[in-house]
PDB file of C-alpha atoms in Angstrom:
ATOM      1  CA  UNK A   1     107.444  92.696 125.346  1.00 50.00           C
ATOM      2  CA  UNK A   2     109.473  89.590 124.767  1.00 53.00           C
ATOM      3  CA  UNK A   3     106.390  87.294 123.850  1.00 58.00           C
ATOM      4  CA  UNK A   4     104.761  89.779 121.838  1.00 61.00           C
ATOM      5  CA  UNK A   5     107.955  90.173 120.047  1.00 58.00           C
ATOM      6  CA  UNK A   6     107.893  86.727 119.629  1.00 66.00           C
ATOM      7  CA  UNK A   7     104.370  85.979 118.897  1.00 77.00           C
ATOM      8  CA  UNK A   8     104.484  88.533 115.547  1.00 76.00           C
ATOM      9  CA  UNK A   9     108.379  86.889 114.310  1.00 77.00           C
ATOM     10  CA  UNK A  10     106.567  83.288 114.998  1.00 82.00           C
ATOM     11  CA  UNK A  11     103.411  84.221 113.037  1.00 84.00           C
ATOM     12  CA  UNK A  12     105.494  85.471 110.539  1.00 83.00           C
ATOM     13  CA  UNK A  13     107.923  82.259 110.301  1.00 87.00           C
ATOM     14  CA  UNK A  14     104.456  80.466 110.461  1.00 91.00           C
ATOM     15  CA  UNK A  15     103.273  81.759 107.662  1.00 92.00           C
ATOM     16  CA  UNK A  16     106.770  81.702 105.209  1.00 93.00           C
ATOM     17  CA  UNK A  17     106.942  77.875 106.311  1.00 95.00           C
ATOM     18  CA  UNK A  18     103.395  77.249 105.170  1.00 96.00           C
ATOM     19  CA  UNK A  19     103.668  79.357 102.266  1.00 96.00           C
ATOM     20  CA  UNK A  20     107.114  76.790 101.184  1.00 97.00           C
ATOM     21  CA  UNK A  21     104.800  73.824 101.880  1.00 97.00           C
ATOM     22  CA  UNK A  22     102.015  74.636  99.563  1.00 97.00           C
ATOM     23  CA  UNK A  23     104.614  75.898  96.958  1.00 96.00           C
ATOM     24  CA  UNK A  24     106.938  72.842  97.193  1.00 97.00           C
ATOM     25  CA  UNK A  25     103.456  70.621  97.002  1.00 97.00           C
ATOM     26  CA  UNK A  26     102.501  72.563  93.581  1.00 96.00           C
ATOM     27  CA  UNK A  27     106.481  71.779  92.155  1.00 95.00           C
ATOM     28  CA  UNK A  28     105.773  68.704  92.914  1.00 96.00           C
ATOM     29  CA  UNK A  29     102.392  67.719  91.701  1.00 96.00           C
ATOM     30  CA  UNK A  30     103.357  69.974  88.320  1.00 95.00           C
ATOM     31  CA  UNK A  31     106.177  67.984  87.686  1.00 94.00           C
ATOM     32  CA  UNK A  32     104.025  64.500  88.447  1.00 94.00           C
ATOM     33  CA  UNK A  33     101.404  66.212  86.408  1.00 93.00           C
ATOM     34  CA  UNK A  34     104.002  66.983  83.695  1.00 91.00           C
ATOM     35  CA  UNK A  35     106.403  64.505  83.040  1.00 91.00           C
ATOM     36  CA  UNK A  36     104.127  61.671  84.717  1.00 91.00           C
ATOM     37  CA  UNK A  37     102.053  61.221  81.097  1.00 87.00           C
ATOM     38  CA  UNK A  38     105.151  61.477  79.369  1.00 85.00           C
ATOM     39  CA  UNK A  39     106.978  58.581  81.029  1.00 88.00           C
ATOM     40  CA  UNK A  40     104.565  56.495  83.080  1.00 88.00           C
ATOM     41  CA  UNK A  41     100.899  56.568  82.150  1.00 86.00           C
ATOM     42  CA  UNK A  42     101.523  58.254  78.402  1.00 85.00           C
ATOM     43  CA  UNK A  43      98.254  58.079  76.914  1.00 83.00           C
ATOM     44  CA  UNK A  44      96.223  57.458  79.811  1.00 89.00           C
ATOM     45  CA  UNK A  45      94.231  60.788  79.745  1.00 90.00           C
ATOM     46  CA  UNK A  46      92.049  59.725  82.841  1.00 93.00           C
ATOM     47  CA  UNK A  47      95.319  60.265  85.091  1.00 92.00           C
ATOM     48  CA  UNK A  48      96.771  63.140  83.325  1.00 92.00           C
ATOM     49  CA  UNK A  49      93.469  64.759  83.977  1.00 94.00           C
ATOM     50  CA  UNK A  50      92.787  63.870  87.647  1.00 95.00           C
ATOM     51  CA  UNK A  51      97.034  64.940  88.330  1.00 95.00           C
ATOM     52  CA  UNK A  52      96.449  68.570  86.038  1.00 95.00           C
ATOM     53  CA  UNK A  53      93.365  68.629  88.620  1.00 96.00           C
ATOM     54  CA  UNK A  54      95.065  67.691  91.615  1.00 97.00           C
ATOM     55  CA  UNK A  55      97.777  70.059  90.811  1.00 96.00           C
ATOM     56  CA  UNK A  56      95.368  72.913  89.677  1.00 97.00           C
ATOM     57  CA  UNK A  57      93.684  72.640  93.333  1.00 97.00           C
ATOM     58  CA  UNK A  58      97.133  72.906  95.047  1.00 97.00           C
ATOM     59  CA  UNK A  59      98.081  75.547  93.137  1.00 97.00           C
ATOM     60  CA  UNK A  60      94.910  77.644  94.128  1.00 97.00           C
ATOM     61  CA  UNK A  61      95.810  76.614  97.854  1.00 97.00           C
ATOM     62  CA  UNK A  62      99.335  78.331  97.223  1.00 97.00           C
ATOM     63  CA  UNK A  63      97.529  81.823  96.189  1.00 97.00           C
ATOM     64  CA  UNK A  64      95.079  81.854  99.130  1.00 97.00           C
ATOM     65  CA  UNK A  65      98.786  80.947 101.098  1.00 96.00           C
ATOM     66  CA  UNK A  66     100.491  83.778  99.240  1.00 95.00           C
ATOM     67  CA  UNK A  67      97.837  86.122 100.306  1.00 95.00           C
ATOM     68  CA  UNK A  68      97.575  85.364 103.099  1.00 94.00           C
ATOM     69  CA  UNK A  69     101.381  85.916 103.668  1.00 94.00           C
ATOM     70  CA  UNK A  70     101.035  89.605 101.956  1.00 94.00           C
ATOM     71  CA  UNK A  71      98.377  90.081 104.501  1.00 92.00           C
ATOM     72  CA  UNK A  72     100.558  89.148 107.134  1.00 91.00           C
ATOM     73  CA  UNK A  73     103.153  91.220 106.590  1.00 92.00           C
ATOM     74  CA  UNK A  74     103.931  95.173 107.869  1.00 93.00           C
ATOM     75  CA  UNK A  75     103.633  97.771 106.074  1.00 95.00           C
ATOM     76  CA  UNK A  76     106.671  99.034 104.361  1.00 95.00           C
ATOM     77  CA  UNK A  77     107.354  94.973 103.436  1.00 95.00           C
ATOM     78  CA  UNK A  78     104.227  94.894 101.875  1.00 95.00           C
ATOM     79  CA  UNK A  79     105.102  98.118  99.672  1.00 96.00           C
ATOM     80  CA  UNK A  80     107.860  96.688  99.008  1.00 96.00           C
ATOM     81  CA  UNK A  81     106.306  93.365  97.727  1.00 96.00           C
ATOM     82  CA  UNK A  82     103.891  95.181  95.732  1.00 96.00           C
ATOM     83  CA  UNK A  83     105.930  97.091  93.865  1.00 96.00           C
ATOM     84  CA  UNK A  84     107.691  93.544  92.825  1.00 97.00           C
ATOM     85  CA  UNK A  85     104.635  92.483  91.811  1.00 96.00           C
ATOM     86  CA  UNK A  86     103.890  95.533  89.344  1.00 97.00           C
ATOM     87  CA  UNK A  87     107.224  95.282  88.085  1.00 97.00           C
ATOM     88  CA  UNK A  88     107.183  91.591  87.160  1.00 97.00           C
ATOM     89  CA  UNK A  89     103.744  91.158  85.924  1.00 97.00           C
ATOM     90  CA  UNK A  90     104.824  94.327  83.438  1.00 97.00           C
ATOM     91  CA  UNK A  91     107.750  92.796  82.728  1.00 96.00           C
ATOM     92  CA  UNK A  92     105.625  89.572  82.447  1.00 95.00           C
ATOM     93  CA  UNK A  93     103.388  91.013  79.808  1.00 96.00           C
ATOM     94  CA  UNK A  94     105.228  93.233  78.071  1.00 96.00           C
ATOM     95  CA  UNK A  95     108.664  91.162  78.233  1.00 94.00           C
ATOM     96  CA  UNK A  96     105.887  87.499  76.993  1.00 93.00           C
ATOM     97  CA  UNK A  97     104.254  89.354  74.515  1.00 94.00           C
ATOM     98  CA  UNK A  98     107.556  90.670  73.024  1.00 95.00           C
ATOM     99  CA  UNK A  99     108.918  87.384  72.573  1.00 92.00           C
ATOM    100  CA  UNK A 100     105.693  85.832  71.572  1.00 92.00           C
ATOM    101  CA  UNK A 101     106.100  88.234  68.912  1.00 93.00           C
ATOM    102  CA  UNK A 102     109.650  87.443  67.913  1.00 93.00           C
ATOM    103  CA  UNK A 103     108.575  83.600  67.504  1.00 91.00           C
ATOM    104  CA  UNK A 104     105.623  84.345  65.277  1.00 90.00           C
ATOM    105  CA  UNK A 105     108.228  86.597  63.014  1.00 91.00           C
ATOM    106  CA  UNK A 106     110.479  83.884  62.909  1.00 88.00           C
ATOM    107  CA  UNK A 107     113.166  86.255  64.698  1.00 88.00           C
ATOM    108  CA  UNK A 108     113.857  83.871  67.184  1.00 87.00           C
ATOM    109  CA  UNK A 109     114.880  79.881  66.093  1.00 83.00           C
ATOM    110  CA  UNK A 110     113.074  77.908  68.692  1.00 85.00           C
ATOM    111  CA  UNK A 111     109.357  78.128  70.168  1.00 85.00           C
ATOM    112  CA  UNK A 112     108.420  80.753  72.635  1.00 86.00           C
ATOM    113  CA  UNK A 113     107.473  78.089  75.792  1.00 88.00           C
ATOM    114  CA  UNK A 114     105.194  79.683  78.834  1.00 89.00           C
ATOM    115  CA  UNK A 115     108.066  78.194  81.046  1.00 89.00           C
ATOM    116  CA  UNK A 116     110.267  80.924  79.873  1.00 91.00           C
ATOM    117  CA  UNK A 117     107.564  83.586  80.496  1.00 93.00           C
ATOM    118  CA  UNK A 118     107.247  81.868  84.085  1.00 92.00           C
ATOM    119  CA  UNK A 119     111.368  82.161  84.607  1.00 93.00           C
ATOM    120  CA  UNK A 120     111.220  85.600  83.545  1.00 94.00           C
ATOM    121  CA  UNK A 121     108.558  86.554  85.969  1.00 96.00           C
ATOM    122  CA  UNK A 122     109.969  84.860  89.162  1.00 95.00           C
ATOM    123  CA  UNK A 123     113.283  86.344  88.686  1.00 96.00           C
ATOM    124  CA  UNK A 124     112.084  89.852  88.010  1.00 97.00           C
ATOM    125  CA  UNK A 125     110.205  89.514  91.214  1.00 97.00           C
ATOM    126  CA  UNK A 126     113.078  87.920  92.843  1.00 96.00           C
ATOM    127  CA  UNK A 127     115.595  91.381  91.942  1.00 97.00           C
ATOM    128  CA  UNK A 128     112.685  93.389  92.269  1.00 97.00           C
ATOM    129  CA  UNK A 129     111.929  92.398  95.823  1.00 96.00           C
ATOM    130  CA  UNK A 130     115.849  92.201  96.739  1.00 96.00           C
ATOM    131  CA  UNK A 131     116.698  96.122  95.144  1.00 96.00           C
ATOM    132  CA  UNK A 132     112.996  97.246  97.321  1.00 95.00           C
ATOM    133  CA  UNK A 133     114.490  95.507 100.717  1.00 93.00           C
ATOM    134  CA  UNK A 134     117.866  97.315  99.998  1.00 93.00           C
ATOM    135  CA  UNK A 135     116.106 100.801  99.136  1.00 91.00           C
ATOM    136  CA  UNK A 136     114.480 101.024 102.944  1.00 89.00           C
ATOM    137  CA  UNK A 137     117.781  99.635 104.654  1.00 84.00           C
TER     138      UNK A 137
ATOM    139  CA  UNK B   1     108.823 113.258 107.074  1.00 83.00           C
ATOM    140  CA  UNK B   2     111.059 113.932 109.587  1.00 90.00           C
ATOM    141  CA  UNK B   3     110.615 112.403 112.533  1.00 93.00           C
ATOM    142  CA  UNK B   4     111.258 112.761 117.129  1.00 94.00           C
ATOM    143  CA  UNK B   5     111.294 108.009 117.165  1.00 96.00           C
ATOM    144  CA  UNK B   6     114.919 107.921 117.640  1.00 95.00           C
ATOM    145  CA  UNK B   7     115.258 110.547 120.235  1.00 95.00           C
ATOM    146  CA  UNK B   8     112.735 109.238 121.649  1.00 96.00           C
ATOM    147  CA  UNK B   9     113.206 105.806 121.942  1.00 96.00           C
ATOM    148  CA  UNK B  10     116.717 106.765 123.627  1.00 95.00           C
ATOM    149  CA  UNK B  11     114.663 108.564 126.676  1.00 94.00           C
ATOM    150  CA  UNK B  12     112.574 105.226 126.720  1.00 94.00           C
ATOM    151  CA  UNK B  13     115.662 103.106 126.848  1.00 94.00           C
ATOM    152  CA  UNK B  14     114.543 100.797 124.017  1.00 94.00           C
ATOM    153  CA  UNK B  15     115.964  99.362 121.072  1.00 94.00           C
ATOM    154  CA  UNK B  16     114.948  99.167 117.696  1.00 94.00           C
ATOM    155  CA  UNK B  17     113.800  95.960 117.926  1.00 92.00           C
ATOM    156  CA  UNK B  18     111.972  96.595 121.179  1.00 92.00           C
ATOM    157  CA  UNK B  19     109.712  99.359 119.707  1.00 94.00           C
ATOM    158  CA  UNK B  20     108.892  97.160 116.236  1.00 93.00           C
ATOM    159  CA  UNK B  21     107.589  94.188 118.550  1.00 90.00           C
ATOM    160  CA  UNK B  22     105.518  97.072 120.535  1.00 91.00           C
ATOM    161  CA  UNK B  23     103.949  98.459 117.281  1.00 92.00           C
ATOM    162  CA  UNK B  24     104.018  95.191 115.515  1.00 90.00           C
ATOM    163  CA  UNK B  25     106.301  95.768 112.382  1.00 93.00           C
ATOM    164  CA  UNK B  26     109.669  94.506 111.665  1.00 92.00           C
ATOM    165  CA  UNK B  27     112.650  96.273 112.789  1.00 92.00           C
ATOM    166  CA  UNK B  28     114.129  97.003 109.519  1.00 93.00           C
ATOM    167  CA  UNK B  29     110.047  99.159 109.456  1.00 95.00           C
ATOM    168  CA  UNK B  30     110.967 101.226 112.490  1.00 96.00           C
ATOM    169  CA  UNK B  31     114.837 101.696 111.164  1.00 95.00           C
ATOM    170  CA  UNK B  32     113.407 102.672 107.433  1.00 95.00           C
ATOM    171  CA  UNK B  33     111.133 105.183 109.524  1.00 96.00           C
ATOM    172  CA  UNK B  34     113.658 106.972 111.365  1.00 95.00           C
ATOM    173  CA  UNK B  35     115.979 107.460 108.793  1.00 93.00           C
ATOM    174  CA  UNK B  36     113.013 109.223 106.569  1.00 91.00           C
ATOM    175  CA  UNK B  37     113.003 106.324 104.006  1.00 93.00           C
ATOM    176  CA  UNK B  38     109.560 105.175 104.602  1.00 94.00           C
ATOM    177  CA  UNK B  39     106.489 107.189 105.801  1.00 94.00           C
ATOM    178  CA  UNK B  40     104.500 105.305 107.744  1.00 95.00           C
ATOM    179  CA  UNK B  41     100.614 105.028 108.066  1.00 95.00           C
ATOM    180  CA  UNK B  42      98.387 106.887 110.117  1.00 95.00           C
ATOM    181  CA  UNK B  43      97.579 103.643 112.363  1.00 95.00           C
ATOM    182  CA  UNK B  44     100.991 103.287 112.661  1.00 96.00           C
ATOM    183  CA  UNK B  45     101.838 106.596 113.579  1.00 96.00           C
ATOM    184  CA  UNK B  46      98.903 106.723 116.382  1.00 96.00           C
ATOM    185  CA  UNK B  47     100.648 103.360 117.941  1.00 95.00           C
ATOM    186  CA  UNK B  48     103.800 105.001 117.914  1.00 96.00           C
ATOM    187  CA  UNK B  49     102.011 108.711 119.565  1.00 96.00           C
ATOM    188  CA  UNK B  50      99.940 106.291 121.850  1.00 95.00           C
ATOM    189  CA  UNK B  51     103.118 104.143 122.749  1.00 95.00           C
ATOM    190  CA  UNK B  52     105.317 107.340 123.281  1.00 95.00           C
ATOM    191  CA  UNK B  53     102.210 109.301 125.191  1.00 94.00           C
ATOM    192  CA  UNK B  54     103.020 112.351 122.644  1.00 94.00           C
ATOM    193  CA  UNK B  55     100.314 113.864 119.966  1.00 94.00           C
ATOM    194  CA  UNK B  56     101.145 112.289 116.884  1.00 93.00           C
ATOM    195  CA  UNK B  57     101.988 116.260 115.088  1.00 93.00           C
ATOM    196  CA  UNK B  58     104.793 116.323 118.366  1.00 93.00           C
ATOM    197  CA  UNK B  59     106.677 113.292 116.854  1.00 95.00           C
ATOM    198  CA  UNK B  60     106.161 113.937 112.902  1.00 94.00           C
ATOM    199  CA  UNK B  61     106.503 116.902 110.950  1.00 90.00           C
ATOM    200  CA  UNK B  62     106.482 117.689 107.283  1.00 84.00           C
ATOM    201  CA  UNK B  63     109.298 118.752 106.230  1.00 73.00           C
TER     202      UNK B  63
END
């Protein structure tokens, strides 16, 4: 009973460490991606695109992860990570197209950035998934 | 759903955590299942009758 106790909570840790890896890699090669042809190779278009590539293929490695982490878990921490996921990419489009809006009416004084749609998406699904662990406790 | 898993794991001696490594699910699974918050699936309700040697309509009824 032990071991098989232990095999499921070490597949599990397996697969929350690997999914940190691949998302900590994408951070990372964003940010090179990003600020790398604004401070060290600006102009250089050859590096910016083999760095939006590299980070584009590390990115698709940290979906397959994240799926494969869904898959992994049980049932009622799936549910509960699925209903996070409807909530924020509602609140994703209908919250992003809102504000899109409230740029292009001049409501709002700066420009509406996809890094604020981003924010607004990972902290919805950050409360979401915190008020769904707290409903089944 | 109500449900017979707590009175039953208390004749079997085991723990919470004891019967979520036997079915495979976390423990906070097994503890949402007992206190009615969470229904769970038929597989997971035929390793529960299977584990417990009881037909599955013996340890879950509709309320």
């Amino acid at each position: 009973m032990e071991t098989k106790q232990n095999s499921w909570k070490d597949a599990s840790k397996k697969n929350i460490r690997q999914l940190a890896y691949w998302t900590g890699g994408w951070v990372v090669t964003m940010a090179i991606a990003s600020f790398g042809q604004k401070y060290f190779w600006e102009g250089n278009t050859v590096l910016s695109i083999i760095f939006i590539f590299i980070a584009t293929l590390v990115g698709i490695g940290m979906i397959l992860m994240n799926r494969k982490y869904i898959n992994s878990l049980d049932e009622m921490q799936r549910k509960v990570h699925i209903e996070a996921m409807a909530i924020a990419l509602g609140v994703g489009v209908v919250g992003g197209l809102s504000y899109s809006l409230l740029d292009q009416a001049n409501v709002i004084g700066f420009d509406a950035e996809i890094a604020d749609l981003v924010m607004l998406i990972g902290i919805t699904y950050l409360i979401a998934t915190f008020v769904g662990n707290n409903k089944y406790r | 759903m109500k449900n017979k898993i707590k009175v039953l794991r208390a004749e079997h001696n085991m723990t919470q955590a004891e019967l979520a490594a036997e079915v495979e699910v976390s423990r906070q699974t097994i503890n949402a299942i007992e206190t009615g918050k969470f229904d769970p699936s038929l597989p997971l309700a035929f390793k529960i009758s299977r584990l417990f040697e009881m037909p599955i309509e013996d340890i879950f009824q509709n309320e």
